[in-house]
Short mmCIF file of C-alpha atoms in Angstrom, two decimals:
data_model
loop_
_atom_site.label_atom_id
_atom_site.label_comp_id
_atom_site.label_asym_id
_atom_site.label_seq_id
_atom_site.Cartn_x
_atom_site.Cartn_y
_atom_site.Cartn_z
CA MET U 1 0.01 0.02 0.00
CA ALA U 2 1.22 3.45 -0.87
CA ILE U 3 0.92 6.54 1.26
CA PHE U 4 -2.36 8.20 0.48
CA ASN U 5 -4.35 11.33 1.12
CA GLY U 6 -6.30 11.06 4.34
CA THR U 7 -9.38 12.42 2.57
CA ASP U 8 -9.73 8.94 1.02
CA LEU U 9 -10.23 7.29 4.41
CA ILE U 10 -13.96 6.83 5.17
CA LEU U 11 -16.20 5.24 7.83
CA LYS U 12 -19.32 3.46 6.29
CA VAL U 13 -22.19 2.42 8.66
CA SER U 14 -25.22 0.25 8.24
CA ILE U 15 -28.01 1.40 10.48
CA SER U 16 -30.36 -1.44 9.57
CA ASP U 17 -29.83 -5.10 10.09
CA GLY U 18 -28.41 -6.41 6.86
CA GLY U 19 -28.78 -2.94 5.20
CA ALA U 20 -26.28 -1.42 2.84
CA GLU U 21 -23.48 0.55 4.47
CA GLN U 22 -23.31 4.18 3.77
CA LYS U 23 -20.61 6.72 4.48
CA MET U 24 -20.96 9.13 7.33
CA MET U 25 -22.57 12.46 6.33
CA HIS U 26 -20.21 15.21 5.44
CA SER U 27 -17.36 13.75 7.44
CA GLN U 28 -14.19 15.59 7.95
CA ASN U 29 -12.34 13.20 10.27
CA VAL U 30 -12.58 9.48 10.93
CA SER U 31 -10.47 7.33 13.18
CA ILE U 32 -10.24 3.74 14.48
CA SER U 33 -8.56 2.84 17.67
CA MET U 34 -7.57 -0.70 18.71
CA ASN U 35 -6.45 -1.54 22.26
CA ALA U 36 -5.41 -4.65 24.19
CA ASP U 37 -5.59 -4.96 27.96
CA THR U 38 -2.85 -6.73 29.88
CA ILE U 39 -2.87 -8.85 32.90
CA ASP U 40 -0.11 -8.41 35.47
CA VAL U 41 1.29 -11.81 36.45
CA SER U 42 4.44 -10.43 38.25
CA THR U 43 5.65 -12.34 41.29
CA LYS U 44 8.46 -11.92 43.82
CA ASP U 45 10.43 -14.12 41.39
CA SER U 46 10.16 -11.45 38.62
CA ALA U 47 13.37 -9.75 39.66
CA GLY U 48 11.71 -6.41 39.92
CA TYR U 49 10.34 -6.48 36.32
CA ARG U 50 6.73 -6.57 35.41
CA GLU U 51 5.45 -9.69 33.64
CA LEU U 52 2.32 -9.55 31.57
CA LEU U 53 -0.18 -11.74 29.79
CA GLY U 54 -2.30 -10.54 26.90
CA GLY U 55 -5.83 -9.71 27.92
CA GLN U 56 -9.03 -8.54 26.34
CA LYS U 57 -9.01 -6.56 23.06
CA SER U 58 -11.25 -3.62 22.29
CA PHE U 59 -11.81 -1.14 19.50
CA SER U 60 -13.65 2.07 18.89
CA LEU U 61 -14.33 4.37 15.96
CA SER U 62 -15.17 8.09 15.68
CA ALA U 63 -16.24 10.41 13.03
CA ASP U 64 -16.91 14.11 12.96
CA GLY U 65 -18.11 16.40 10.21
CA LEU U 66 -20.43 19.19 9.11
CA MET U 67 -24.06 18.97 10.27
CA ASP U 68 -26.93 19.19 7.80
CA PHE U 69 -30.41 19.26 9.35
CA ASN U 70 -32.09 19.05 5.93
CA SER U 71 -30.02 16.29 4.30
CA THR U 72 -31.98 13.87 2.14
CA GLY U 73 -28.91 12.18 0.63
CA THR U 74 -27.74 8.64 0.90
CA ASP U 75 -25.12 9.23 3.63
CA VAL U 76 -25.78 8.17 7.25
CA GLU U 77 -27.15 11.20 9.14
CA VAL U 78 -27.16 12.18 12.81
CA ASP U 79 -30.90 11.45 13.25
CA GLU U 80 -30.32 7.87 12.04
CA LEU U 81 -27.43 7.42 14.49
CA PHE U 82 -29.77 8.86 17.20
CA ASP U 83 -32.26 6.09 16.44
CA GLN U 84 -29.63 3.49 16.91
CA TRP U 85 -28.31 5.08 20.07
CA ASP U 86 -31.89 5.46 21.46
CA GLY U 87 -32.72 1.89 20.63
CA ARG U 88 -29.54 0.56 21.99
CA THR U 89 -29.06 -1.21 18.61
CA ALA U 90 -25.73 -2.37 17.23
CA VAL U 91 -24.63 -0.97 13.88
CA THR U 92 -22.16 -2.70 11.46
CA PHE U 93 -19.29 -0.73 9.93
CA THR U 94 -16.51 -0.78 7.47
CA PHE U 95 -13.42 1.46 7.97
CA THR U 96 -11.80 1.69 4.58
CA LEU U 97 -10.35 3.73 1.71
CA ALA U 98 -12.98 5.28 -0.57
CA THR U 99 -11.39 3.42 -3.45
CA THR U 100 -9.49 0.23 -2.77
CA ALA U 101 -6.92 -1.51 -4.85
CA ALA U 102 -5.04 -4.80 -4.63
CA GLY U 103 -2.78 -4.88 -1.60
CA ASP U 104 -5.10 -2.60 0.50
CA TYR U 105 -7.09 -3.74 3.45
CA PHE U 106 -10.11 -2.66 5.41
CA TYR U 107 -11.70 -3.25 8.85
CA THR U 108 -15.25 -4.55 9.54
CA GLY U 109 -17.12 -5.16 12.66
CA SER U 110 -20.15 -4.05 14.79
CA GLY U 111 -20.60 -1.76 17.72
CA PHE U 112 -22.89 0.53 19.64
CA ILE U 113 -23.26 4.29 19.27
CA THR U 114 -21.92 5.50 22.66
CA SER U 115 -21.89 9.27 22.00
CA ILE U 116 -23.32 11.82 19.62
CA GLU U 117 -22.63 15.51 19.83
CA VAL U 118 -23.95 18.39 17.74
CA SER U 119 -22.54 21.81 18.18
CA GLY U 120 -22.42 25.17 16.57
CA GLY U 121 -20.46 28.32 17.43
CA THR U 122 -21.19 31.90 16.52
CA GLU U 123 -20.59 32.48 12.84
CA ASP U 124 -19.28 28.90 12.51
CA ALA U 125 -20.66 25.88 10.54
CA PRO U 126 -22.50 23.41 12.80
CA THR U 127 -20.72 20.06 13.39
CA TYR U 128 -21.39 16.65 14.69
CA SER U 129 -19.24 13.99 16.24
CA ALA U 130 -20.12 10.37 16.93
CA THR U 131 -18.32 7.41 18.66
CA ILE U 132 -18.90 3.70 18.14
CA GLU U 133 -17.60 1.17 20.78
CA GLY U 134 -16.94 -2.17 19.19
CA THR U 135 -18.62 -5.41 20.25
CA GLY U 136 -17.33 -8.81 19.21
CA ALA U 137 -14.46 -9.23 16.83
CA LEU U 138 -12.82 -6.72 14.58
CA THR U 139 -11.85 -8.19 11.22
CA GLN U 140 -9.09 -7.07 8.92
CA THR U 141 -9.66 -8.10 5.24
CA ASP U 142 -7.28 -7.84 2.40
CA VAL U 143 -8.56 -6.51 -0.97
#
């Protein structure tokens, strides 16, 4: 994979069970974070060094962008995210390049909307941000 323009990185979400994934509305930033817990198994025999075992893995995604209260497009909108958040319903997602080529890869999984924020400052464009906390396995797939 070559170095690419970050504009090409997108988060697509399906807000209905088995529905088509659509990109987040007017997104400006998207990110995925993968973490692994550790379990401390140090003993008095560890010679003063900490010893660890691998623990649970977790992941989260976030997106922010420009808010559009009148959008009728095909992108996932804040009101649709609200419905999933309010219903405590998991969404599926793909974190990928807008256009993939051989040698690229993408991430898929499911998660719950854990935060939504809409804000607007004086003489500023209104924005939104949303966070998805993963549930189950995160899958990396080669193109």
